[in-house]
Coordinates of C-alpha atoms in Angstrom, one line a residue:
M195 CA 0.2 -0.1 -0.2
Y196 CA 1.3 3.4 -0.9
H197 CA 1.4 5.5 1.9
K198 CA 1.1 9.3 0.8
E199 CA -1.0 10.8 3.6
N200 CA -1.2 10.2 7.1
L201 CA -4.4 9.2 7.9
N202 CA -4.0 8.7 11.7
G203 CA -6.7 10.6 13.5
K204 CA -9.0 10.6 10.8
T205 CA -12.1 9.0 9.7
I206 CA -11.8 6.5 6.9
I207 CA -14.5 5.0 5.3
P208 CA -13.5 2.1 2.6
F209 CA -15.5 2.3 -0.4
T210 CA -14.8 0.2 -3.7
T211 CA -16.4 -1.1 -6.8
H212 CA -14.6 -4.6 -7.7
A213 CA -15.1 -7.6 -10.0
G214 CA -15.1 -10.2 -7.5
S215 CA -12.5 -9.2 -4.6
G216 CA -14.8 -7.1 -2.7
L217 CA -13.0 -5.2 -0.1
A218 CA -10.3 -7.9 0.3
N219 CA -8.1 -7.1 3.2
T220 CA -8.4 -3.6 2.8
V221 CA -9.9 -2.8 6.2
E222 CA -7.4 -4.8 8.4
T223 CA -4.5 -3.0 6.2
L224 CA -5.9 0.4 7.1
K225 CA -6.3 -0.6 10.8
Q226 CA -2.9 -1.9 10.7
T227 CA -1.3 0.8 9.0
Y228 CA -3.2 3.5 10.8
P229 CA -3.8 2.3 14.3
K230 CA -4.9 5.7 15.3
A231 CA -7.6 6.2 12.7
M232 CA -11.3 5.4 13.0
V233 CA -12.2 3.1 10.0
L234 CA -15.6 2.7 9.6
E235 CA -17.6 -0.1 7.9
G236 CA -16.6 -0.2 4.3
L237 CA -18.8 -1.0 1.2
A238 CA -17.8 -3.0 -1.7
V239 CA -19.8 -2.8 -4.9
R240 CA -19.8 -5.4 -7.8
G241 CA -18.9 -3.3 -11.0
T242 CA -21.4 -4.9 -12.8
D243 CA -23.9 -3.8 -10.2
S244 CA -22.8 -0.3 -9.8
S245 CA -25.6 1.4 -12.0
K246 CA -28.2 0.1 -9.8
A247 CA -26.3 0.5 -6.5
A248 CA -27.7 3.9 -5.3
P249 CA -30.2 2.2 -2.7
K250 CA -27.5 0.0 -1.4
V251 CA -25.0 3.1 -0.9
N252 CA -27.6 5.4 0.6
A253 CA -28.5 2.7 2.9
W254 CA -24.9 2.2 3.9
L255 CA -23.9 6.1 4.0
A256 CA -27.5 6.1 6.5
R257 CA -26.1 3.5 8.6
L258 CA -22.8 5.4 9.2
G259 CA -24.6 8.3 10.0
V260 CA -23.3 10.1 6.8
Q261 CA -25.3 12.5 5.1
R262 CA -25.2 12.6 1.2
A263 CA -24.1 15.5 -0.6
K264 CA -26.7 17.6 -2.4

């Protein structure tokens, strides 16, 4: 993993589109690399499902308490 920014003390919300790997070990890697960061629940959307993923993304953001940009 390339580390340009120091994310310790930050809130990290992992999100990705994928072709089958999901988030893989991203969450664990982030927690190990930035032990002082808050890593929230991530979301992985299969690329072929991305055009219809808005309800899933909105529900995920609502669970996290993150407001959608207008």
